[in-house]
Coordinates of C-alpha atoms in Angstrom, one line a residue:
M922 CA 41.9 -30.1 106.2
K923 CA 43.6 -29.3 110.0
A924 CA 43.7 -32.2 112.5
S925 CA 40.8 -29.8 114.3
E926 CA 39.0 -29.8 111.7
F927 CA 38.8 -33.1 110.9
F928 CA 38.4 -34.6 114.9
P929 CA 36.4 -33.6 117.9
K930 CA 39.2 -31.9 119.7
E931 CA 37.8 -33.6 122.7
I932 CA 38.9 -36.6 121.0
M933 CA 41.7 -35.8 120.0
E934 CA 43.1 -34.7 123.8
V935 CA 42.2 -38.6 124.9
W936 CA 44.0 -39.6 122.4
G937 CA 46.7 -37.2 123.2
M938 CA 47.1 -35.5 120.1
V939 CA 46.9 -32.4 120.2
D940 CA 50.1 -30.3 119.6
K941 CA 53.3 -32.7 121.3
N942 CA 52.1 -35.0 118.2
A943 CA 51.4 -31.9 115.8
P944 CA 52.6 -33.2 113.1
M945 CA 52.1 -36.7 112.9
L946 CA 48.6 -36.2 112.8
A947 CA 48.5 -33.9 110.5
N948 CA 50.0 -36.4 107.9
M949 CA 47.2 -38.7 109.2
A950 CA 44.4 -36.5 109.0
S951 CA 45.4 -35.3 105.6
R952 CA 45.9 -39.2 104.7
M953 CA 42.0 -40.1 106.1
T954 CA 40.4 -36.6 104.1
L955 CA 41.8 -38.5 101.0
R956 CA 39.8 -41.4 102.2
A957 CA 36.7 -40.0 103.1
G958 CA 37.2 -37.6 99.6
L959 CA 37.5 -41.1 98.4
F960 CA 34.7 -42.9 99.9
L961 CA 32.3 -40.4 99.5
A962 CA 32.7 -39.8 95.6
G963 CA 32.1 -43.8 94.9
F964 CA 29.0 -43.6 97.3
L965 CA 27.7 -40.6 95.6
A966 CA 28.1 -41.9 92.1
L967 CA 26.3 -45.2 93.2
A968 CA 23.6 -42.9 94.7
M969 CA 23.3 -41.3 91.6
S970 CA 23.6 -44.5 89.3
G971 CA 20.7 -45.5 91.7
W972 CA 18.8 -43.2 91.6
A973 CA 19.5 -42.2 87.5
E974 CA 18.0 -46.3 87.1
V975 CA 14.9 -45.0 89.8
S976 CA 14.2 -42.1 87.2
K977 CA 13.7 -44.6 84.4
K978 CA 11.2 -46.4 86.4
P979 CA 8.2 -45.5 85.8
P980 CA 5.6 -44.8 88.8
K981 CA 3.0 -46.7 89.6
E982 CA -0.5 -45.6 90.9
A983 CA -3.6 -48.4 91.3
L984 CA -6.8 -47.8 92.6
L985 CA -9.8 -50.5 93.9
I986 CA -13.2 -50.3 94.4
A987 CA -14.7 -53.2 96.7
N988 CA -17.9 -53.6 97.1
G989 CA -19.9 -56.5 98.8
K990 CA -22.2 -55.3 101.4
Y991 CA -25.3 -53.4 100.3
S992 CA -27.9 -52.1 102.1
H993 CA -30.1 -53.2 99.7
F994 CA -29.0 -56.1 97.3
A995 CA -27.8 -59.4 98.0
G996 CA -24.2 -59.0 99.6
L997 CA -21.9 -60.1 97.9
A998 CA -18.5 -62.5 100.5
H999 CA -15.6 -61.5 98.4
P1000 CA -14.5 -58.5 96.9
G1001 CA -12.9 -57.0 100.6
A1002 CA -10.9 -60.1 100.4
D1003 CA -10.0 -60.1 97.0
A1004 CA -9.1 -56.3 97.0
S1005 CA -6.8 -57.4 100.0
K1006 CA -4.9 -60.3 98.1
L1007 CA -5.6 -58.3 94.6
S1008 CA -3.5 -55.5 97.1
A1009 CA -0.9 -56.9 98.8
A1010 CA 0.5 -58.3 94.9
L1011 CA 0.3 -55.4 93.1
E1012 CA 1.9 -52.5 96.3
Q1013 CA 4.7 -55.8 95.9
L1014 CA 4.9 -55.5 92.4
G1015 CA 5.6 -50.8 93.3
F1016 CA 2.4 -50.0 93.2
R1017 CA 1.1 -47.5 95.3
V1018 CA -2.3 -48.8 96.6
R1019 CA -5.6 -47.0 97.5
V1020 CA -8.2 -49.4 98.4
V1021 CA -11.7 -48.4 98.8
R1022 CA -14.1 -50.4 100.4
D1023 CA -18.2 -50.2 100.3
G1024 CA -18.7 -47.2 98.6
S1025 CA -21.2 -44.4 97.9
R1026 CA -21.9 -43.1 94.6
E1027 CA -19.8 -40.0 96.2
Q1028 CA -16.7 -42.2 97.3
M1029 CA -16.3 -43.8 94.0
L1030 CA -16.5 -40.8 92.0
D1031 CA -14.2 -38.6 94.0
A1032 CA -12.1 -41.7 94.2
I1033 CA -12.2 -41.8 90.6
S1034 CA -12.0 -37.9 90.3
E1035 CA -8.2 -37.6 92.6
F1036 CA -7.3 -41.3 90.7
E1037 CA -7.1 -39.3 87.2
R1038 CA -5.9 -35.6 88.9
G1039 CA -2.8 -37.9 90.9
L1040 CA -1.5 -39.7 87.1
R1041 CA -1.5 -36.5 85.0
N1042 CA 1.6 -35.5 83.5
T1043 CA 3.3 -38.3 85.7
G1044 CA 4.2 -40.7 82.7
A1045 CA 2.6 -44.1 85.5
I1046 CA 1.1 -47.2 85.2
A1047 CA -2.5 -47.2 86.1
F1048 CA -3.9 -49.9 87.4
F1049 CA -7.6 -49.7 88.2
H1050 CA -9.5 -52.7 89.6
Y1051 CA -13.8 -52.9 90.2
G1052 CA -14.8 -55.7 92.3
G1053 CA -18.5 -55.8 93.5
H1054 CA -22.4 -55.6 91.1
G1055 CA -22.9 -54.7 88.0
V1056 CA -25.7 -54.1 85.1
Q1057 CA -25.5 -53.0 82.1
V1058 CA -29.0 -51.2 80.4
D1059 CA -29.2 -50.6 76.9
G1060 CA -25.8 -51.1 76.2
K1061 CA -24.2 -49.1 78.6
N1062 CA -22.0 -50.5 82.4
Y1063 CA -22.9 -49.3 85.4
L1064 CA -21.1 -50.1 88.6
L1065 CA -23.1 -49.9 91.9
P1066 CA -22.9 -48.5 95.1
A1067 CA -22.5 -49.9 98.3
D1068 CA -25.6 -48.2 98.9
A1069 CA -27.5 -47.5 95.4
D1070 CA -31.2 -47.9 96.0
I1071 CA -32.2 -48.4 92.6
P1072 CA -35.7 -49.7 92.4
D1073 CA -35.5 -49.6 88.5
E1074 CA -33.6 -49.3 85.6
R1075 CA -35.2 -45.7 84.8
R1076 CA -32.8 -45.3 88.3
V1077 CA -29.7 -46.5 87.6
A1078 CA -27.7 -43.8 85.4
T1079 CA -28.8 -41.3 88.2
R1080 CA -27.3 -44.1 91.4
A1081 CA -24.8 -45.7 90.1
V1082 CA -21.1 -44.9 88.0
A1083 CA -21.5 -45.3 85.0
L1084 CA -17.9 -47.0 83.6
D1085 CA -17.7 -44.6 81.4
E1086 CA -16.5 -42.5 84.4
V1087 CA -13.2 -44.5 85.4
M1088 CA -12.9 -44.8 80.8
T1089 CA -13.2 -41.1 80.9
A1090 CA -11.1 -40.4 83.6
M1091 CA -8.1 -42.7 82.3
D1092 CA -8.2 -41.7 78.8
A1093 CA -8.1 -38.0 80.1
A1094 CA -5.0 -38.6 82.5
A1095 CA -2.9 -39.5 79.7
A1096 CA -1.1 -42.8 82.5
R1097 CA 2.0 -44.4 80.0
A1098 CA -0.5 -47.7 80.1
S1099 CA -3.2 -48.8 81.6
I1100 CA -5.5 -51.7 83.5
I1101 CA -8.8 -51.6 84.1
V1102 CA -10.2 -55.1 85.2
I1103 CA -13.9 -55.0 86.0
D1104 CA -15.1 -58.7 88.5
A1105 CA -18.8 -57.6 88.0
C1106 CA -19.7 -59.4 85.3
R1107 CA -22.8 -61.5 87.9
D1108 CA -25.9 -61.7 87.1
N1109 CA -28.9 -58.6 87.5
P1110 CA -29.2 -57.8 91.1
L1111 CA -31.9 -55.1 90.8
P1112 CA -35.2 -56.1 90.8
A1113 CA -37.2 -58.6 88.9
G1114 CA -38.9 -56.9 86.2
S1115 CA -37.7 -53.5 86.7
G1116 CA -37.1 -52.8 83.4
R1117 CA -36.8 -54.5 80.2
N1118 CA -34.2 -53.0 78.8
L1119 CA -31.1 -54.8 81.4
A1120 CA -29.8 -58.1 80.0
R1121 CA -27.2 -60.9 81.6
G1122 CA -23.9 -59.6 82.8
L1123 CA -21.9 -56.4 80.9
S1124 CA -21.5 -55.2 77.0
V1125 CA -18.6 -54.6 75.5
V1126 CA -16.1 -51.8 76.1
G1127 CA -16.7 -49.2 74.5
L1128 CA -14.9 -46.2 75.3
K1129 CA -10.7 -47.6 76.0
P1130 CA -8.6 -45.4 77.5
K1131 CA -4.9 -45.0 74.9
N1132 CA -2.5 -47.8 75.2
S1133 CA -4.4 -49.6 78.1
I1134 CA -5.9 -53.0 78.5
V1135 CA -9.5 -53.3 79.8
I1136 CA -10.4 -57.2 81.2
Y1137 CA -14.0 -58.4 82.1
A1138 CA -13.6 -61.4 85.2
A1139 CA -16.4 -63.1 82.5
E1140 CA -16.7 -62.2 78.6
A1141 CA -19.3 -59.7 77.3
G1142 CA -23.2 -60.5 77.8
S1143 CA -22.1 -64.1 80.3
K1144 CA -22.2 -64.5 83.6
A1145 CA -19.1 -64.5 86.7
L1146 CA -19.4 -66.2 89.5
D1147 CA -18.0 -64.6 92.8
G1148 CA -14.6 -65.3 94.5
L1149 CA -12.7 -67.2 91.7
F1150 CA -11.4 -65.1 89.6
T1151 CA -8.9 -62.3 91.1
P1152 CA -7.7 -64.5 93.4
I1153 CA -6.5 -66.3 90.4
L1154 CA -5.0 -62.7 89.0
A1155 CA -3.6 -61.2 92.8
N1156 CA -1.1 -65.2 92.4
S1157 CA -0.7 -64.7 88.5
L1158 CA 0.6 -61.2 88.8
Q1159 CA 3.6 -62.0 91.0
Q1160 CA 4.5 -64.7 88.7
K1161 CA 7.9 -62.1 87.8
G1162 CA 9.1 -61.3 84.6
R1163 CA 5.7 -62.6 81.9
T1164 CA 3.9 -60.1 79.9
I1165 CA 0.3 -58.5 81.0
N1166 CA -0.8 -60.8 78.0
Q1167 CA 0.7 -64.1 79.2
I1168 CA -0.1 -63.8 82.5
M1169 CA -4.2 -63.0 81.2
I1170 CA -3.2 -66.4 79.3
S1171 CA -3.2 -68.4 82.6
V1172 CA -5.5 -66.1 84.3
R1173 CA -8.0 -67.5 81.7
S1174 CA -7.2 -70.9 81.2
E1175 CA -7.2 -71.5 85.4
V1176 CA -10.0 -69.6 86.3
Y1177 CA -12.3 -72.1 83.1
A1178 CA -10.5 -74.8 84.0
K1179 CA -11.6 -74.1 88.1
S1180 CA -15.2 -72.8 87.2
S1181 CA -15.8 -76.2 84.9
G1182 CA -16.3 -74.7 81.5
Q1183 CA -18.6 -72.2 82.9
Q1184 CA -16.3 -68.8 83.1
T1185 CA -14.2 -67.0 80.5
P1186 CA -11.9 -63.7 81.5
G1187 CA -13.0 -61.5 78.3
E1188 CA -10.4 -58.6 77.5
Y1189 CA -10.4 -56.1 75.1
N1190 CA -6.6 -55.4 74.0
Q1191 CA -4.9 -52.1 73.3
L1192 CA -1.4 -51.6 74.3
F1193 CA 1.0 -50.9 72.2
E1194 CA 3.5 -52.3 73.8
E1195 CA 4.6 -55.7 75.3
L1196 CA 3.9 -54.5 80.0
I1197 CA 5.7 -56.1 81.6
L1198 CA 4.8 -54.9 85.7
G1199 CA 7.0 -57.3 87.3
E1200 CA 11.2 -57.8 86.7
A1201 CA 12.5 -61.5 87.3
E1202 CA 14.9 -62.1 89.7
G1203 CA 17.9 -60.1 89.6
G1204 CA 17.1 -58.3 86.5
D1205 CA 15.7 -54.8 86.8
L1206 CA 12.7 -52.8 86.1
S1207 CA 14.1 -49.6 83.4
A1208 CA 11.5 -48.4 81.0
E1209 CA 13.1 -50.2 79.0
K1210 CA 12.4 -53.4 80.4
I1211 CA 8.2 -52.4 81.1
F1212 CA 7.4 -52.2 78.0
A1213 CA 9.4 -54.8 75.8
A1214 CA 11.0 -54.3 72.4
T1215 CA 7.7 -53.8 69.8
P1216 CA 7.4 -53.4 66.3
A1217 CA 6.3 -49.1 66.1
P1218 CA 2.5 -48.8 66.6
T1219 CA -0.4 -48.7 64.4
P1220 CA -1.4 -44.6 65.1
Y1221 CA -3.8 -44.1 67.5
V1222 CA -7.0 -43.5 66.3
A1223 CA -9.3 -42.1 69.2
P1224 CA -12.6 -43.9 69.8
T1225 CA -16.0 -43.2 67.9
P1226 CA -19.2 -44.2 70.3
S1227 CA -22.3 -44.6 68.4
Q1228 CA -24.6 -42.1 66.9
L1229 CA -27.3 -40.3 69.3
S1230 CA -30.2 -43.3 69.0
K1231 CA -34.1 -42.3 69.8
D1232 CA -33.5 -42.5 73.1
D1233 CA -31.1 -39.9 73.0
M1234 CA -33.1 -37.5 70.4
V1235 CA -36.3 -36.7 70.3
F1236 CA -38.6 -36.3 67.5
V1237 CA -40.6 -33.2 67.1
E1238 CA -43.5 -33.3 64.6
G1239 CA -43.7 -29.5 63.2
G1240 CA -46.4 -26.5 63.3
T1241 CA -46.4 -23.2 64.0
L1242 CA -46.1 -21.0 67.7
P1243 CA -49.3 -19.6 69.8
D1244 CA -49.8 -16.5 70.6
S1245 CA -48.5 -16.4 73.7
S1246 CA -45.0 -16.5 72.0
D1247 CA -42.8 -13.1 70.9
L1248 CA -42.3 -15.0 67.5
A1249 CA -46.2 -16.5 67.2
G1250 CA -47.1 -17.0 64.0
K1251 CA -43.7 -19.1 63.4
S1252 CA -43.5 -22.5 62.2
V1253 CA -41.2 -25.2 63.0
K1254 CA -40.2 -27.7 60.1
S1255 CA -40.5 -31.5 62.3
F1256 CA -36.8 -31.7 63.3
Y1257 CA -35.1 -33.8 66.4
I1258 CA -34.4 -32.6 70.1
G1259 CA -31.3 -34.3 72.9
R1260 CA -33.5 -35.6 75.5
T1261 CA -31.7 -33.5 78.1
E1262 CA -29.0 -31.1 78.2
V1263 CA -25.4 -32.1 76.2
T1264 CA -23.4 -34.0 79.9
W1265 CA -19.9 -33.6 81.4
L1266 CA -19.1 -36.6 80.2
E1267 CA -20.6 -36.0 76.3
W1268 CA -18.3 -33.0 76.9
K1269 CA -15.2 -34.5 77.4
R1270 CA -15.5 -37.0 75.0
V1271 CA -16.1 -35.3 72.3
R1272 CA -13.2 -32.7 72.9
S1273 CA -11.2 -35.7 74.0
W1274 CA -11.2 -36.5 70.6
A1275 CA -12.1 -33.3 68.2
S1276 CA -7.8 -32.4 70.5
D1277 CA -6.3 -35.2 68.1
H1278 CA -8.2 -33.6 64.8
G1279 CA -8.1 -30.2 63.8
Y1280 CA -9.9 -28.5 66.7
D1281 CA -9.2 -26.0 69.5
I1282 CA -11.6 -27.0 71.9
G1283 CA -9.2 -29.4 74.1
N1284 CA -9.2 -26.9 77.6
V1285 CA -12.4 -25.7 76.6
G1286 CA -15.6 -26.5 79.3
A1287 CA -16.1 -27.4 82.7
G1288 CA -18.4 -29.6 85.0
S1289 CA -19.5 -30.4 88.8
G1290 CA -19.5 -34.7 87.8
N1291 CA -20.0 -36.5 84.5
D1292 CA -24.2 -36.5 84.2
H1293 CA -24.3 -32.6 85.3
P1294 CA -24.8 -30.0 81.8
V1295 CA -21.0 -28.9 81.1
R1296 CA -21.3 -25.9 82.0
D1297 CA -19.0 -22.4 80.5
V1298 CA -19.2 -22.7 77.2
N1299 CA -19.7 -20.1 74.4
W1300 CA -21.3 -20.0 71.0
Y1301 CA -18.6 -20.6 69.1
D1302 CA -17.2 -23.6 71.6
C1303 CA -21.4 -25.6 71.2
V1304 CA -20.9 -25.3 67.1
K1305 CA -17.5 -26.2 67.1
Y1306 CA -18.8 -29.3 69.6
C1307 CA -21.7 -30.0 67.2
N1308 CA -19.2 -30.1 64.5
A1309 CA -16.1 -32.9 66.0
R1310 CA -19.5 -34.5 67.3
S1311 CA -20.1 -35.1 63.4
E1312 CA -17.2 -36.1 62.1
M1313 CA -16.3 -38.4 65.2
E1314 CA -19.9 -40.0 65.2
G1315 CA -19.1 -40.0 60.8
I1316 CA -21.4 -37.7 59.5
E1317 CA -21.6 -34.7 58.0
P1318 CA -20.6 -31.7 59.7
V1319 CA -22.6 -28.3 59.1
F1320 CA -21.6 -26.0 60.0
H1321 CA -18.5 -24.5 57.9
V1322 CA -16.2 -21.2 57.9
K1323 CA -15.1 -19.9 53.8
G1324 CA -16.4 -23.4 53.0
K1325 CA -14.0 -24.9 54.9
V1326 CA -15.2 -27.1 57.9
Y1327 CA -15.6 -24.6 61.6
R1328 CA -13.1 -26.2 63.9
N1329 CA -10.7 -23.6 64.7
G1330 CA -10.7 -19.9 65.6
E1331 CA -13.4 -17.1 66.6
F1332 CA -14.7 -14.3 65.3
G1333 CA -15.7 -11.9 68.5
E1334 CA -18.7 -10.5 69.7
K1335 CA -19.9 -9.7 66.5
G1336 CA -18.4 -12.0 64.3
S1337 CA -20.0 -14.8 64.4
Q1338 CA -21.7 -14.3 60.8
A1339 CA -18.8 -16.1 59.8
V1340 CA -20.5 -19.0 60.6
T1341 CA -22.3 -20.3 57.7
Q1342 CA -24.1 -24.3 57.7
S1343 CA -23.9 -26.0 55.2
P1344 CA -27.4 -26.8 53.2
G1345 CA -28.7 -30.7 53.3
A1346 CA -25.4 -31.3 56.6
N1347 CA -27.2 -34.4 58.2
G1348 CA -24.4 -33.5 61.5
Y1349 CA -26.0 -31.9 64.9
R1350 CA -26.3 -28.4 65.6
L1351 CA -28.0 -26.3 67.6
P1352 CA -31.6 -25.5 67.9
T1353 CA -33.0 -23.7 66.5
E1354 CA -35.3 -20.0 68.6
A1355 CA -38.0 -21.3 67.3
E1356 CA -37.5 -25.4 67.4
W1357 CA -36.4 -24.8 71.2
E1358 CA -39.9 -22.8 71.9
W1359 CA -41.4 -25.2 69.9
A1360 CA -40.5 -28.2 72.2
A1361 CA -39.5 -26.8 75.1
R1362 CA -43.7 -26.1 75.0
G1363 CA -45.0 -29.7 74.4
G1364 CA -44.8 -29.2 70.3
V1365 CA -48.5 -30.8 69.3
E1366 CA -49.2 -32.1 72.8
S1367 CA -48.8 -28.9 74.2
R1368 CA -50.7 -27.6 77.5
G1369 CA -50.0 -24.4 77.4
Y1370 CA -48.1 -25.0 80.8
E1371 CA -45.5 -22.0 81.9
Y1372 CA -42.5 -23.9 81.9
S1373 CA -41.7 -27.0 80.1
G1374 CA -44.0 -30.2 81.4
S1375 CA -45.8 -28.5 84.5
D1376 CA -46.7 -24.2 85.8
D1377 CA -44.8 -25.6 88.6
L1378 CA -41.0 -25.2 88.3
D1379 CA -40.0 -27.0 91.3
E1380 CA -42.1 -30.2 89.5
V1381 CA -39.4 -29.8 86.2
G1382 CA -35.9 -27.6 86.6
W1383 CA -33.5 -26.3 89.0
F1384 CA -33.1 -23.3 89.8
R1385 CA -32.7 -20.3 92.2
G1386 CA -35.2 -21.0 94.6
N1387 CA -34.1 -25.2 94.6
S1388 CA -30.8 -25.1 93.3
K1389 CA -28.7 -24.5 97.2
G1390 CA -26.8 -27.6 98.2
A1391 CA -25.5 -28.3 95.2
K1392 CA -22.6 -30.7 94.5
E1393 CA -20.4 -27.8 93.3
D1394 CA -20.9 -23.8 95.2
L1395 CA -21.2 -22.3 91.4
G1396 CA -23.2 -19.6 93.7
S1397 CA -19.9 -18.2 95.8
V1398 CA -18.4 -18.3 92.6
A1399 CA -19.9 -16.2 90.5
L1400 CA -19.9 -13.8 93.4
K1401 CA -16.6 -13.3 93.7
E1402 CA -15.4 -13.9 89.5
Y1403 CA -19.1 -11.8 88.2
A1404 CA -18.9 -9.0 91.0
D1405 CA -20.3 -6.1 88.6
G1406 CA -23.7 -8.2 87.6
F1407 CA -24.4 -8.8 91.0
K1408 CA -23.8 -4.4 92.7
D1409 CA -27.6 -4.1 92.0
W1410 CA -28.4 -7.2 94.1
T1411 CA -29.8 -7.5 97.5
A1412 CA -27.9 -9.1 100.6
E1413 CA -30.3 -11.6 100.9
Q1414 CA -30.3 -12.2 97.3
K1415 CA -26.6 -13.1 97.2
V1416 CA -26.6 -15.1 100.2
V1417 CA -29.3 -17.0 98.5
T1418 CA -27.3 -17.4 95.8
V1419 CA -24.5 -19.0 98.0
G1420 CA -24.6 -22.7 97.4
C1421 CA -26.3 -22.8 94.2
G1422 CA -25.1 -24.5 91.2
T1423 CA -25.8 -27.5 88.3
F1424 CA -27.9 -31.4 88.8
P1425 CA -27.6 -34.4 87.4
L1426 CA -29.5 -34.0 84.3
A1427 CA -33.0 -36.0 84.0
M1428 CA -33.9 -35.9 87.6
K1429 CA -37.3 -34.0 87.4
G1430 CA -40.0 -34.2 85.3
R1431 CA -40.7 -34.9 81.8
N1432 CA -42.6 -32.4 79.9
E1433 CA -45.1 -33.5 76.9
L1434 CA -42.3 -34.9 74.6
D1435 CA -40.2 -36.1 77.1
L1436 CA -37.7 -34.2 77.3
Q1437 CA -35.9 -32.7 80.6
D1438 CA -34.0 -29.4 82.4
M1439 CA -35.2 -27.1 79.5
S1440 CA -36.4 -25.6 82.1
G1441 CA -33.6 -24.6 84.6
N1442 CA -30.1 -26.3 85.3
V1443 CA -28.3 -24.1 82.6
W1444 CA -28.8 -22.0 79.7
E1445 CA -29.3 -23.2 76.6
W1446 CA -27.3 -22.0 73.4
C1447 CA -29.6 -21.6 70.0
L1448 CA -28.1 -21.7 66.1
D1449 CA -29.8 -17.8 65.6
L1450 CA -29.3 -13.9 65.7
Y1451 CA -30.9 -12.6 68.9
G1452 CA -30.1 -8.8 69.1
Y1453 CA -26.6 -7.6 70.2
G1454 CA -25.9 -11.7 70.6
R1455 CA -27.1 -15.0 69.4
G1456 CA -30.3 -16.7 71.6
L1457 CA -30.4 -18.2 74.9
R1458 CA -33.1 -20.2 76.5
G1459 CA -34.3 -21.8 79.5
G1460 CA -32.8 -20.2 82.1
G1461 CA -29.9 -22.0 85.2
W1462 CA -29.9 -22.8 87.9
L1463 CA -29.1 -19.4 89.2
S1464 CA -31.8 -17.7 87.1
A1465 CA -34.9 -16.9 88.7
A1466 CA -38.4 -18.2 88.2
G1467 CA -39.6 -15.8 85.2
L1468 CA -36.1 -16.3 83.4
C1469 CA -37.4 -20.8 83.2
A1470 CA -40.3 -19.9 81.0
V1471 CA -40.6 -21.0 78.2
S1472 CA -41.0 -17.8 76.3
Y1473 CA -38.7 -16.1 78.2
R1474 CA -35.9 -15.2 75.8
H1475 CA -32.5 -13.6 76.1
N1476 CA -29.4 -13.3 74.9
S1477 CA -25.4 -12.9 75.1
T1478 CA -22.0 -12.5 73.0
P1479 CA -21.5 -15.0 71.3
D1480 CA -17.9 -15.4 72.8
A1481 CA -19.5 -14.8 76.4
R1482 CA -18.6 -17.7 78.9
F1483 CA -20.2 -18.5 81.8
P1484 CA -20.8 -20.2 84.9
S1485 CA -25.0 -21.3 84.0
G1486 CA -24.1 -21.5 80.0
G1487 CA -24.6 -24.6 78.4
L1488 CA -26.2 -26.6 75.3
R1489 CA -28.6 -29.0 73.8
L1490 CA -28.0 -30.5 70.4
A1491 CA -31.1 -30.0 67.2
R1492 CA -31.4 -32.2 64.1
S1493 CA -32.1 -31.3 60.8
Q1494 CA -35.1 -34.9 60.2

């Protein structure tokens, strides 16, 4: 390296090194160049070593939701302060923390969805904490948004956030390990006499993410005191070098002592490894240290939700379709049918299990929210879902191909007859067209309505005339992706379609059999062949009113997926 390249010319002139001392300068520059090179090499080696250590450390992500300022329930004094203390403790442990304070239902759901997206494919350690009111209804747990107006138990499912939302999101994100903490086991805040199916505290956890620990401020079915558990947890998390199991032993002991035995935290531990969140002083936090060496874990078995209860399915007494039906005179044996269409949450639960058990529906289906109907599923998808749910719940699957349970593959537009039914199987299936129409009309209780439950479609269903303002603008998507199908539509019809989409289930009225959403929201695939494809009934969010009538018959090729196509389950008696 030349001296003029190594030193700025101005410094060389000040030092009087230009020209006359050129040999001496060249020698100095050479020595300095060597030293600089050695320094740079050493620095880079050190930096690369540090980066290598950093690369071993799994990222840490946390979402804290703190609801204390309730609009319609008694306020809670401590969730906000608890979240601040816990956030500071987690940040010291290297977590990137997001806090949602006094969130609405939409804000909570959006935060959970963003949390899931941020965790995907990162190998991160995930930490979720909720502080606020929570209730259980019919054995299901719900977290109450700060602005929730819930006069009785019937409104809980559509105005609160199901704890299963959190569990499903974190399971789908496939984090390296998940810690879920719920400080919501307080007295039921709903008005007295608001329902007979409410219970104290929260119920036992059903769905749990892989390699996770779920922690309740108080064990299932018991009450937690406001402001006690979370500060103790925050303090204990700062005890570095300890596993989460060791931390929880000390938390349990302290909570029990400070509550004079009134409160004992509960946990549901499915961790495969000992998890250390913070290194001891002078230690490192490599993946090997974070996940302490343990014996090889037992293979993961996906959680199995209980079979659909009588509250989820309706018994339909058999009968004969009336003269006003295209299927007039056709008899229907007694059967069971889903009270609502299959939700996006239900679909994801089964899909997750199915992917680990030989089914090929791992990336199939879509939904605008967990309480919305699943959509974008074809007939083959629906049949495989029925089989997967049956196997997952330990009942005999209905559909077979060449004598084997149907789990993968499709047979095109005209080959769906390759899928056969096993006589006598008691698993889930799609309803036949006759069964669907008989149930939609109200069965033996029918009052002869045009739509399922009313002559006024707006009372009982979502269709093109009232589905504008949906959470997800599926109308614009349909106009763009299925342009050929709308080429004969007027400009006015297209404008009406923009902004339309699905809505949460069970928001509209019921029919004579207590069924909902049989007219509108999404078309429902039926079992039987009809014309060139398989039958579809009920109309959807994009349909004109006439297509939602209980008597209207439609069909499509069994391999077609579209944004208003879903399903409803049935079972034989």
